[in-house]
Every structure is written in C-alpha cells, then in structure tokens.
Amino acid sequence: MKKVFKNACVTGAGNGIGRSIALSLNEEGYNVVCADIDVKALDKTLKLMSNKNSKKIKIKCNVSILKDIDNMIAKTIKEFGSLDIMVNNAGVTKSLSLFDLDEKHWEWMNSINAKGTFFCLQKSAKQMIKQGHGGRIINMSSVGAKGFVDVSNAIYAGTKGAILSMTKTSSQELGEHNINVNSICPAPTYTDIVKKLVEKRAKEKKISKQKMIEYYIRNVPLGRFNETEDISSMVLFLCSEGARNITGQSFNIDGGLIPS
C-alpha cells in the first residue's frame, strides 16, 4: 500500500495490539514513536523491530497526564520533524460485574481510555494543522461500545462508546485540514489481557480454559479470536493512500460477531 505519510506515534505500544501496530508500521517503513507507561515493555517492542531503515524511539507516557502527551508530541517533532499518524491505542480494563464497579474504577478507565484518547487526538490534530499537510488519527474503540454481551465491564464499554462519538465529531471538524479520523472496534483479541480475562472467568464459572474460549467465540461466524495482526493490518490500511477518502468511520474487526 502506498504511503502518504512517514512519521507515526503509537500509544500503548509496549504490549498486545499496540506492540503489533508499532511493529507493523516499522516493517512497512514508517518511523515510529513507541509510547507507553511501561518502559521495559517498550524496550522489548523496539528490540523486535526488524526494519533498520526506519527510525524508532521510545517515550514514557501516561496518557491521563496532559504534560506527558505534550512531551510525547514535542519529542516526536524533535526526532522526526513531523507527526503524521497518531494511533491512540492506550487503554485499560478489568473484568468486573456492574455492582462491583466503583468511583475509582470510573476515574481510572475514563482518565486513560476517554480523557487520554481525546487529548492525544486534540493535541496531535493541532500539530498536524500547524504542519499543513494533513494526517491520520486512528482511535482504538471496541465492540464493547456496540453491545458485545461479554464486554469486561460497563464503564469500559462507556469509555469506548465515548471514543466512537469523539471520532465522528472530530472528523467533521478536521476534514477541512485533510486530517482523517477513524476508529477500530476489535472483538476480543488474544493478548495477555484477554488471556487473563479468559482464565479469570473460567475459574468463576468452574470450567476449563478451553471451554471458556469456546464460549467467547460461540457467536463468531468465523469461529476464532482476533490475532493482534488483524488489528495492525487495518491500521496500515487506514494510513495508506487507499484510505484517503475514509473518515469518521468505525471498523469492527470481530469475525462477524457484531452486525454493524
């Protein structure tokens, strides 16, 4: 796929989907800023990057802290000269029932998933407008925002719903600046977080891990979990020239689980 832009920043790049996205961008020749609160995890991500012709740096960033976001963008500009692609992937959750959720859970998930995504979006868009040649912003939502029955918890679903709304509204405002804003809604993707979730719920239901996996994919027409590469492939497409006229959309990657 033809590349229009060259410099990308990925939050939550230390593990799981974020790591896969960062590795895929590097492999395709993009310069990549890998941001995460876990610096040791970032070290592993950078070690796994195989394209020696592309630049890569790590930045410690807690997206719930605005100064950290400002620092991340400033270092991106210092190292690469521009910020062309912003992938807002950082997010947190925990398997909890409705009545086990409390104010601390609300503040924790909203500060990272909703607040963090919004201000990364806002501040990266401001930088892209200043540069004057457009850009791509990709926000990580979830099928949990669209009614997935086995979502980890209700607050998490709400934060991911907020991401869908801010994606749509910001795309309308940023279109005149040639900035595309889209979101991706994965179904459960077999990362370490999901593995822990499967193990926890298997113990709660007193069934085997395999039976729990079968339960999770029972309504998936393609009959399988996502792999992280399924998500990073969509990111590569949305960064390409082929997606130049796509904005304000949300893309389910779920094996057919959610109909819309």
PDB file of C-alpha atoms in Angstrom:
ATOM      1  CA  MET A   1       0.000   0.000   0.000  1.00  0.00           C
ATOM      2  CA  LYS A   2       1.302   3.417  -0.973  1.00  0.00           C
ATOM      3  CA  LYS A   3       2.454   5.572   1.928  1.00  0.00           C
ATOM      4  CA  VAL A   4       1.435   9.223   2.015  1.00  0.00           C
ATOM      5  CA  PHE A   5       2.879   9.917   5.446  1.00  0.00           C
ATOM      6  CA  LYS A   6       6.002   8.666   7.194  1.00  0.00           C
ATOM      7  CA  ASN A   7       6.068   9.523  10.915  1.00  0.00           C
ATOM      8  CA  ALA A   8       3.776   7.692  13.332  1.00  0.00           C
ATOM      9  CA  CYS A   9       3.177   7.655  17.076  1.00  0.00           C
ATOM     10  CA  VAL A  10       1.515   4.723  18.839  1.00  0.00           C
ATOM     11  CA  THR A  11       0.344   4.863  22.451  1.00  0.00           C
ATOM     12  CA  GLY A  12       0.181   1.663  24.462  1.00  0.00           C
ATOM     13  CA  ALA A  13       2.964   0.287  22.263  1.00  0.00           C
ATOM     14  CA  GLY A  14       4.534  -1.817  24.998  1.00  0.00           C
ATOM     15  CA  ASN A  15       2.272  -4.845  24.665  1.00  0.00           C
ATOM     16  CA  GLY A  16      -0.518  -6.547  22.774  1.00  0.00           C
ATOM     17  CA  ILE A  17      -2.292  -4.693  19.996  1.00  0.00           C
ATOM     18  CA  GLY A  18      -0.137  -1.576  20.412  1.00  0.00           C
ATOM     19  CA  ARG A  19       3.064  -3.547  20.031  1.00  0.00           C
ATOM     20  CA  SER A  20       1.710  -5.285  16.932  1.00  0.00           C
ATOM     21  CA  ILE A  21       0.750  -1.934  15.400  1.00  0.00           C
ATOM     22  CA  ALA A  22       4.177  -0.445  16.103  1.00  0.00           C
ATOM     23  CA  LEU A  23       5.954  -3.479  14.631  1.00  0.00           C
ATOM     24  CA  SER A  24       3.770  -3.458  11.517  1.00  0.00           C
ATOM     25  CA  LEU A  25       4.348   0.261  10.921  1.00  0.00           C
ATOM     26  CA  ASN A  26       8.090  -0.245  11.322  1.00  0.00           C
ATOM     27  CA  GLU A  27       8.063  -3.166   8.909  1.00  0.00           C
ATOM     28  CA  GLU A  28       6.220  -1.047   6.336  1.00  0.00           C
ATOM     29  CA  GLY A  29       8.872   1.665   6.549  1.00  0.00           C
ATOM     30  CA  TYR A  30       7.276   4.208   8.850  1.00  0.00           C
ATOM     31  CA  ASN A  31       9.313   5.986  11.522  1.00  0.00           C
ATOM     32  CA  VAL A  32       7.635   5.053  14.803  1.00  0.00           C
ATOM     33  CA  VAL A  33       7.389   6.649  18.227  1.00  0.00           C
ATOM     34  CA  CYS A  34       6.505   3.952  20.744  1.00  0.00           C
ATOM     35  CA  ALA A  35       4.800   5.408  23.807  1.00  0.00           C
ATOM     36  CA  ASP A  36       3.759   3.585  26.957  1.00  0.00           C
ATOM     37  CA  ILE A  37       3.846   3.908  30.719  1.00  0.00           C
ATOM     38  CA  ASP A  38       5.867   0.661  30.867  1.00  0.00           C
ATOM     39  CA  VAL A  39       9.391   1.467  29.644  1.00  0.00           C
ATOM     40  CA  LYS A  40      10.672  -2.115  29.977  1.00  0.00           C
ATOM     41  CA  ALA A  41       7.886  -3.300  27.704  1.00  0.00           C
ATOM     42  CA  LEU A  42       8.863  -0.610  25.190  1.00  0.00           C
ATOM     43  CA  ASP A  43      12.432  -1.917  25.212  1.00  0.00           C
ATOM     44  CA  LYS A  44      11.132  -5.286  24.037  1.00  0.00           C
ATOM     45  CA  THR A  45       8.993  -3.666  21.343  1.00  0.00           C
ATOM     46  CA  LEU A  46      11.988  -1.805  19.941  1.00  0.00           C
ATOM     47  CA  LYS A  47      14.131  -4.946  20.010  1.00  0.00           C
ATOM     48  CA  LEU A  48      11.534  -6.736  17.906  1.00  0.00           C
ATOM     49  CA  MET A  49      11.601  -4.068  15.193  1.00  0.00           C
ATOM     50  CA  SER A  50      13.441  -5.523  12.221  1.00  0.00           C
ATOM     51  CA  ASN A  51      13.455  -2.699   9.654  1.00  0.00           C
ATOM     52  CA  LYS A  52      16.820  -0.994  10.097  1.00  0.00           C
ATOM     53  CA  ASN A  53      15.930   1.673   7.536  1.00  0.00           C
ATOM     54  CA  SER A  54      13.188   3.108   9.717  1.00  0.00           C
ATOM     55  CA  LYS A  55      13.712   5.191  12.815  1.00  0.00           C
ATOM     56  CA  LYS A  56      12.167   4.225  16.146  1.00  0.00           C
ATOM     57  CA  ILE A  57      12.224   5.764  19.597  1.00  0.00           C
ATOM     58  CA  LYS A  58      10.553   5.051  22.929  1.00  0.00           C
ATOM     59  CA  ILE A  59       8.839   7.586  25.150  1.00  0.00           C
ATOM     60  CA  LYS A  60       7.422   7.022  28.605  1.00  0.00           C
ATOM     61  CA  CYS A  61       3.916   8.448  28.567  1.00  0.00           C
ATOM     62  CA  ASN A  62       0.888   8.248  30.821  1.00  0.00           C
ATOM     63  CA  VAL A  63      -1.899   9.494  28.548  1.00  0.00           C
ATOM     64  CA  SER A  64      -4.013  10.562  31.521  1.00  0.00           C
ATOM     65  CA  ILE A  65      -1.406  13.290  32.193  1.00  0.00           C
ATOM     66  CA  LEU A  66      -1.543  16.140  29.696  1.00  0.00           C
ATOM     67  CA  LYS A  67       2.080  17.142  30.262  1.00  0.00           C
ATOM     68  CA  ASP A  68       3.117  13.640  29.225  1.00  0.00           C
ATOM     69  CA  ILE A  69       1.140  13.976  25.991  1.00  0.00           C
ATOM     70  CA  ASP A  70       2.746  17.359  25.278  1.00  0.00           C
ATOM     71  CA  ASN A  71       6.171  15.848  25.902  1.00  0.00           C
ATOM     72  CA  MET A  72       5.421  12.893  23.619  1.00  0.00           C
ATOM     73  CA  ILE A  73       4.450  15.161  20.734  1.00  0.00           C
ATOM     74  CA  ALA A  74       7.382  17.524  21.311  1.00  0.00           C
ATOM     75  CA  LYS A  75       9.877  14.626  21.259  1.00  0.00           C
ATOM     76  CA  THR A  76       8.258  13.235  18.118  1.00  0.00           C
ATOM     77  CA  ILE A  77       8.783  16.552  16.342  1.00  0.00           C
ATOM     78  CA  LYS A  78      12.327  16.873  17.664  1.00  0.00           C
ATOM     79  CA  GLU A  79      13.302  13.389  16.436  1.00  0.00           C
ATOM     80  CA  PHE A  80      11.307  13.053  13.211  1.00  0.00           C
ATOM     81  CA  GLY A  81      10.372  16.612  12.201  1.00  0.00           C
ATOM     82  CA  SER A  82       6.630  15.955  11.954  1.00  0.00           C
ATOM     83  CA  LEU A  83       3.771  13.922  13.377  1.00  0.00           C
ATOM     84  CA  ASP A  84       1.737  12.450  10.519  1.00  0.00           C
ATOM     85  CA  ILE A  85      -0.050   9.477  12.073  1.00  0.00           C
ATOM     86  CA  MET A  86      -1.414   9.241  15.606  1.00  0.00           C
ATOM     87  CA  VAL A  87      -2.638   5.852  16.819  1.00  0.00           C
ATOM     88  CA  ASN A  88      -4.475   6.257  20.123  1.00  0.00           C
ATOM     89  CA  ASN A  89      -4.328   2.704  21.374  1.00  0.00           C
ATOM     90  CA  ALA A  90      -3.582   3.019  25.111  1.00  0.00           C
ATOM     91  CA  GLY A  91      -6.393   1.628  27.224  1.00  0.00           C
ATOM     92  CA  VAL A  92      -7.194  -0.251  30.422  1.00  0.00           C
ATOM     93  CA  THR A  93      -9.925  -2.513  31.716  1.00  0.00           C
ATOM     94  CA  LYS A  94     -10.698  -5.185  34.285  1.00  0.00           C
ATOM     95  CA  SER A  95     -13.273  -7.945  34.442  1.00  0.00           C
ATOM     96  CA  LEU A  96     -15.948  -6.684  36.845  1.00  0.00           C
ATOM     97  CA  SER A  97     -19.703  -7.016  37.214  1.00  0.00           C
ATOM     98  CA  LEU A  98     -21.964  -3.973  37.250  1.00  0.00           C
ATOM     99  CA  PHE A  99     -22.250  -3.824  41.045  1.00  0.00           C
ATOM    100  CA  ASP A 100     -18.559  -4.395  41.670  1.00  0.00           C
ATOM    101  CA  LEU A 101     -17.661  -1.175  39.856  1.00  0.00           C
ATOM    102  CA  ASP A 102     -16.938   1.915  41.937  1.00  0.00           C
ATOM    103  CA  GLU A 103     -15.799   5.508  41.561  1.00  0.00           C
ATOM    104  CA  LYS A 104     -12.128   4.559  41.453  1.00  0.00           C
ATOM    105  CA  HIS A 105     -12.781   2.246  38.507  1.00  0.00           C
ATOM    106  CA  TRP A 106     -14.711   5.052  36.792  1.00  0.00           C
ATOM    107  CA  GLU A 107     -11.884   7.540  37.227  1.00  0.00           C
ATOM    108  CA  TRP A 108      -9.182   5.021  36.231  1.00  0.00           C
ATOM    109  CA  MET A 109     -10.795   3.862  32.986  1.00  0.00           C
ATOM    110  CA  ASN A 110     -12.144   7.242  31.949  1.00  0.00           C
ATOM    111  CA  SER A 111      -8.844   9.020  32.635  1.00  0.00           C
ATOM    112  CA  ILE A 112      -6.959   6.729  30.268  1.00  0.00           C
ATOM    113  CA  ASN A 113      -9.486   5.431  27.748  1.00  0.00           C
ATOM    114  CA  ALA A 114     -11.622   8.541  27.230  1.00  0.00           C
ATOM    115  CA  LYS A 115      -9.616  11.510  28.513  1.00  0.00           C
ATOM    116  CA  GLY A 116      -6.309  10.127  27.257  1.00  0.00           C
ATOM    117  CA  THR A 117      -7.660   9.380  23.796  1.00  0.00           C
ATOM    118  CA  PHE A 118      -9.335  12.769  23.498  1.00  0.00           C
ATOM    119  CA  PHE A 119      -6.325  14.857  24.430  1.00  0.00           C
ATOM    120  CA  CYS A 120      -3.948  12.771  22.300  1.00  0.00           C
ATOM    121  CA  LEU A 121      -6.384  13.322  19.434  1.00  0.00           C
ATOM    122  CA  GLN A 122      -6.733  17.049  20.120  1.00  0.00           C
ATOM    123  CA  LYS A 123      -3.057  17.773  20.582  1.00  0.00           C
ATOM    124  CA  SER A 124      -1.901  15.661  17.629  1.00  0.00           C
ATOM    125  CA  ALA A 125      -4.518  17.323  15.406  1.00  0.00           C
ATOM    126  CA  LYS A 126      -3.253  20.748  16.463  1.00  0.00           C
ATOM    127  CA  GLN A 127       0.269  19.718  15.443  1.00  0.00           C
ATOM    128  CA  MET A 128      -0.941  18.320  12.115  1.00  0.00           C
ATOM    129  CA  ILE A 129      -2.787  21.552  11.319  1.00  0.00           C
ATOM    130  CA  LYS A 130       0.372  23.517  12.116  1.00  0.00           C
ATOM    131  CA  GLN A 131       2.346  21.329   9.693  1.00  0.00           C
ATOM    132  CA  GLY A 132      -0.177  21.970   6.947  1.00  0.00           C
ATOM    133  CA  HIS A 133      -0.110  18.653   5.069  1.00  0.00           C
ATOM    134  CA  GLY A 134      -2.854  16.698   6.796  1.00  0.00           C
ATOM    135  CA  GLY A 135      -2.593  13.473   8.738  1.00  0.00           C
ATOM    136  CA  ARG A 136      -4.292  10.376  10.032  1.00  0.00           C
ATOM    137  CA  ILE A 137      -5.685   9.786  13.522  1.00  0.00           C
ATOM    138  CA  ILE A 138      -6.800   6.287  14.495  1.00  0.00           C
ATOM    139  CA  ASN A 139      -8.610   5.685  17.789  1.00  0.00           C
ATOM    140  CA  MET A 140      -8.966   2.270  19.386  1.00  0.00           C
ATOM    141  CA  SER A 141     -12.524   1.598  20.472  1.00  0.00           C
ATOM    142  CA  SER A 142     -14.120  -1.824  20.982  1.00  0.00           C
ATOM    143  CA  VAL A 143     -17.130  -3.930  20.020  1.00  0.00           C
ATOM    144  CA  GLY A 144     -17.932  -3.426  23.700  1.00  0.00           C
ATOM    145  CA  ALA A 145     -19.142   0.020  22.636  1.00  0.00           C
ATOM    146  CA  LYS A 146     -21.662  -1.631  20.303  1.00  0.00           C
ATOM    147  CA  GLY A 147     -23.376  -4.073  22.623  1.00  0.00           C
ATOM    148  CA  PHE A 148     -20.970  -7.020  22.891  1.00  0.00           C
ATOM    149  CA  VAL A 149     -22.548  -9.064  25.669  1.00  0.00           C
ATOM    150  CA  ASP A 150     -19.286 -10.326  27.176  1.00  0.00           C
ATOM    151  CA  VAL A 151     -17.576  -6.935  27.481  1.00  0.00           C
ATOM    152  CA  SER A 152     -15.264  -6.743  30.519  1.00  0.00           C
ATOM    153  CA  ASN A 153     -17.415  -4.174  32.325  1.00  0.00           C
ATOM    154  CA  ALA A 154     -19.982  -1.421  31.794  1.00  0.00           C
ATOM    155  CA  ILE A 155     -17.657   1.512  32.485  1.00  0.00           C
ATOM    156  CA  TYR A 156     -15.150   0.221  29.931  1.00  0.00           C
ATOM    157  CA  ALA A 157     -17.963  -0.073  27.379  1.00  0.00           C
ATOM    158  CA  GLY A 158     -18.921   3.535  28.113  1.00  0.00           C
ATOM    159  CA  THR A 159     -15.389   4.824  27.611  1.00  0.00           C
ATOM    160  CA  LYS A 160     -15.167   3.032  24.280  1.00  0.00           C
ATOM    161  CA  GLY A 161     -18.539   4.470  23.276  1.00  0.00           C
ATOM    162  CA  ALA A 162     -17.175   7.930  24.028  1.00  0.00           C
ATOM    163  CA  ILE A 163     -14.314   7.218  21.619  1.00  0.00           C
ATOM    164  CA  LEU A 164     -16.794   6.473  18.826  1.00  0.00           C
ATOM    165  CA  SER A 165     -18.541   9.787  19.419  1.00  0.00           C
ATOM    166  CA  MET A 166     -15.359  11.866  19.560  1.00  0.00           C
ATOM    167  CA  THR A 167     -14.110  10.138  16.403  1.00  0.00           C
ATOM    168  CA  LYS A 168     -17.224  11.121  14.460  1.00  0.00           C
ATOM    169  CA  THR A 169     -17.376  14.704  15.707  1.00  0.00           C
ATOM    170  CA  SER A 170     -13.662  15.445  15.355  1.00  0.00           C
ATOM    171  CA  SER A 171     -13.593  14.013  11.822  1.00  0.00           C
ATOM    172  CA  GLN A 172     -16.198  16.581  10.811  1.00  0.00           C
ATOM    173  CA  GLU A 173     -14.167  19.437  12.268  1.00  0.00           C
ATOM    174  CA  LEU A 174     -10.793  18.265  10.944  1.00  0.00           C
ATOM    175  CA  GLY A 175     -11.805  17.330   7.417  1.00  0.00           C
ATOM    176  CA  GLU A 176     -11.022  20.774   6.059  1.00  0.00           C
ATOM    177  CA  HIS A 177      -7.426  20.265   7.216  1.00  0.00           C
ATOM    178  CA  ASN A 178      -7.107  16.945   5.344  1.00  0.00           C
ATOM    179  CA  ILE A 179      -6.957  15.035   8.620  1.00  0.00           C
ATOM    180  CA  ASN A 180      -8.744  11.693   8.601  1.00  0.00           C
ATOM    181  CA  VAL A 181     -10.082  10.392  11.910  1.00  0.00           C
ATOM    182  CA  ASN A 182     -11.316   6.816  12.226  1.00  0.00           C
ATOM    183  CA  SER A 183     -11.768   4.228  14.941  1.00  0.00           C
ATOM    184  CA  ILE A 184     -11.253   0.480  15.125  1.00  0.00           C
ATOM    185  CA  CYS A 185     -13.517  -1.764  17.184  1.00  0.00           C
ATOM    186  CA  PRO A 186     -11.867  -5.102  17.891  1.00  0.00           C
ATOM    187  CA  ALA A 187     -13.663  -8.067  19.354  1.00  0.00           C
ATOM    188  CA  PRO A 188     -11.645  -9.943  21.989  1.00  0.00           C
ATOM    189  CA  THR A 189      -8.103 -10.196  20.665  1.00  0.00           C
ATOM    190  CA  TYR A 190      -5.844 -12.870  22.090  1.00  0.00           C
ATOM    191  CA  THR A 191      -3.473 -10.623  24.012  1.00  0.00           C
ATOM    192  CA  ASP A 192      -2.145 -11.130  27.537  1.00  0.00           C
ATOM    193  CA  ILE A 193      -5.056  -9.065  28.907  1.00  0.00           C
ATOM    194  CA  VAL A 194      -7.627 -11.305  27.224  1.00  0.00           C
ATOM    195  CA  LYS A 195      -5.795 -14.444  28.291  1.00  0.00           C
ATOM    196  CA  LYS A 196      -6.043 -13.281  31.917  1.00  0.00           C
ATOM    197  CA  LEU A 197      -9.712 -12.425  31.416  1.00  0.00           C
ATOM    198  CA  VAL A 198     -10.398 -15.898  29.999  1.00  0.00           C
ATOM    199  CA  GLU A 199      -8.590 -17.554  32.911  1.00  0.00           C
ATOM    200  CA  LYS A 200     -10.438 -15.439  35.492  1.00  0.00           C
ATOM    201  CA  ARG A 201     -13.870 -16.139  34.054  1.00  0.00           C
ATOM    202  CA  ALA A 202     -13.089 -19.829  33.591  1.00  0.00           C
ATOM    203  CA  LYS A 203     -12.348 -20.068  37.323  1.00  0.00           C
ATOM    204  CA  GLU A 204     -15.507 -18.124  38.164  1.00  0.00           C
ATOM    205  CA  LYS A 205     -17.633 -20.470  36.048  1.00  0.00           C
ATOM    206  CA  LYS A 206     -15.647 -23.515  37.184  1.00  0.00           C
ATOM    207  CA  ILE A 207     -14.937 -24.664  33.644  1.00  0.00           C
ATOM    208  CA  SER A 208     -11.750 -25.291  31.668  1.00  0.00           C
ATOM    209  CA  LYS A 209      -9.890 -22.527  29.880  1.00  0.00           C
ATOM    210  CA  GLN A 210     -10.679 -24.207  26.537  1.00  0.00           C
ATOM    211  CA  LYS A 211     -14.393 -24.283  27.349  1.00  0.00           C
ATOM    212  CA  MET A 212     -14.210 -20.584  28.206  1.00  0.00           C
ATOM    213  CA  ILE A 213     -12.552 -19.827  24.867  1.00  0.00           C
ATOM    214  CA  GLU A 214     -15.268 -21.797  23.089  1.00  0.00           C
ATOM    215  CA  TYR A 215     -17.882 -19.808  24.998  1.00  0.00           C
ATOM    216  CA  TYR A 216     -16.359 -16.483  23.931  1.00  0.00           C
ATOM    217  CA  ILE A 217     -16.328 -17.386  20.243  1.00  0.00           C
ATOM    218  CA  ARG A 218     -19.672 -19.194  20.241  1.00  0.00           C
ATOM    219  CA  ASN A 219     -21.373 -16.439  18.216  1.00  0.00           C
ATOM    220  CA  VAL A 220     -18.438 -15.551  15.951  1.00  0.00           C
ATOM    221  CA  PRO A 221     -19.268 -16.673  12.388  1.00  0.00           C
ATOM    222  CA  LEU A 222     -15.587 -17.137  11.524  1.00  0.00           C
ATOM    223  CA  GLY A 223     -15.114 -19.142  14.718  1.00  0.00           C
ATOM    224  CA  ARG A 224     -11.926 -17.616  16.080  1.00  0.00           C
ATOM    225  CA  PHE A 225     -10.463 -14.866  18.240  1.00  0.00           C
ATOM    226  CA  ASN A 226      -8.703 -11.931  16.649  1.00  0.00           C
ATOM    227  CA  GLU A 227      -4.940 -12.063  16.476  1.00  0.00           C
ATOM    228  CA  THR A 228      -3.131  -8.753  17.023  1.00  0.00           C
ATOM    229  CA  GLU A 229      -2.079  -8.742  13.358  1.00  0.00           C
ATOM    230  CA  ASP A 230      -5.742  -8.487  12.346  1.00  0.00           C
ATOM    231  CA  ILE A 231      -5.869  -5.082  14.015  1.00  0.00           C
ATOM    232  CA  SER A 232      -2.486  -3.813  12.819  1.00  0.00           C
ATOM    233  CA  SER A 233      -3.411  -4.696   9.227  1.00  0.00           C
ATOM    234  CA  MET A 234      -6.404  -2.357   9.441  1.00  0.00           C
ATOM    235  CA  VAL A 235      -4.169   0.384  10.850  1.00  0.00           C
ATOM    236  CA  LEU A 236      -1.818   0.020   7.876  1.00  0.00           C
ATOM    237  CA  PHE A 237      -4.744   0.345   5.501  1.00  0.00           C
ATOM    238  CA  LEU A 238      -6.106   3.448   7.221  1.00  0.00           C
ATOM    239  CA  CYS A 239      -2.645   5.024   6.977  1.00  0.00           C
ATOM    240  CA  SER A 240      -2.403   4.320   3.247  1.00  0.00           C
ATOM    241  CA  GLU A 241      -3.400   6.331   0.191  1.00  0.00           C
ATOM    242  CA  GLY A 242      -6.178   3.800  -0.372  1.00  0.00           C
ATOM    243  CA  ALA A 243      -7.978   5.192   2.689  1.00  0.00           C
ATOM    244  CA  ARG A 244      -7.600   8.869   1.773  1.00  0.00           C
ATOM    245  CA  ASN A 245     -11.361   9.379   1.473  1.00  0.00           C
ATOM    246  CA  ILE A 246     -12.376   7.427   4.586  1.00  0.00           C
ATOM    247  CA  THR A 247     -13.060   9.411   7.747  1.00  0.00           C
ATOM    248  CA  GLY A 248     -15.435   9.427  10.697  1.00  0.00           C
ATOM    249  CA  GLN A 249     -15.929   5.671  10.492  1.00  0.00           C
ATOM    250  CA  SER A 250     -15.687   2.794  12.946  1.00  0.00           C
ATOM    251  CA  PHE A 251     -14.480  -0.576  11.736  1.00  0.00           C
ATOM    252  CA  ASN A 252     -15.429  -3.792  13.513  1.00  0.00           C
ATOM    253  CA  ILE A 253     -12.739  -6.454  13.458  1.00  0.00           C
ATOM    254  CA  ASP A 254     -14.638  -9.299  15.031  1.00  0.00           C
ATOM    255  CA  GLY A 255     -15.072 -12.245  12.698  1.00  0.00           C
ATOM    256  CA  GLY A 256     -18.661 -11.144  12.021  1.00  0.00           C
ATOM    257  CA  LEU A 257     -19.724 -11.011  15.682  1.00  0.00           C
ATOM    258  CA  ILE A 258     -21.408  -7.586  15.647  1.00  0.00           C
ATOM    259  CA  PRO A 259     -23.631  -6.837  12.635  1.00  0.00           C
ATOM    260  CA  SER A 260     -22.989  -3.081  12.471  1.00  0.00           C
TER     261      SER A 260
END
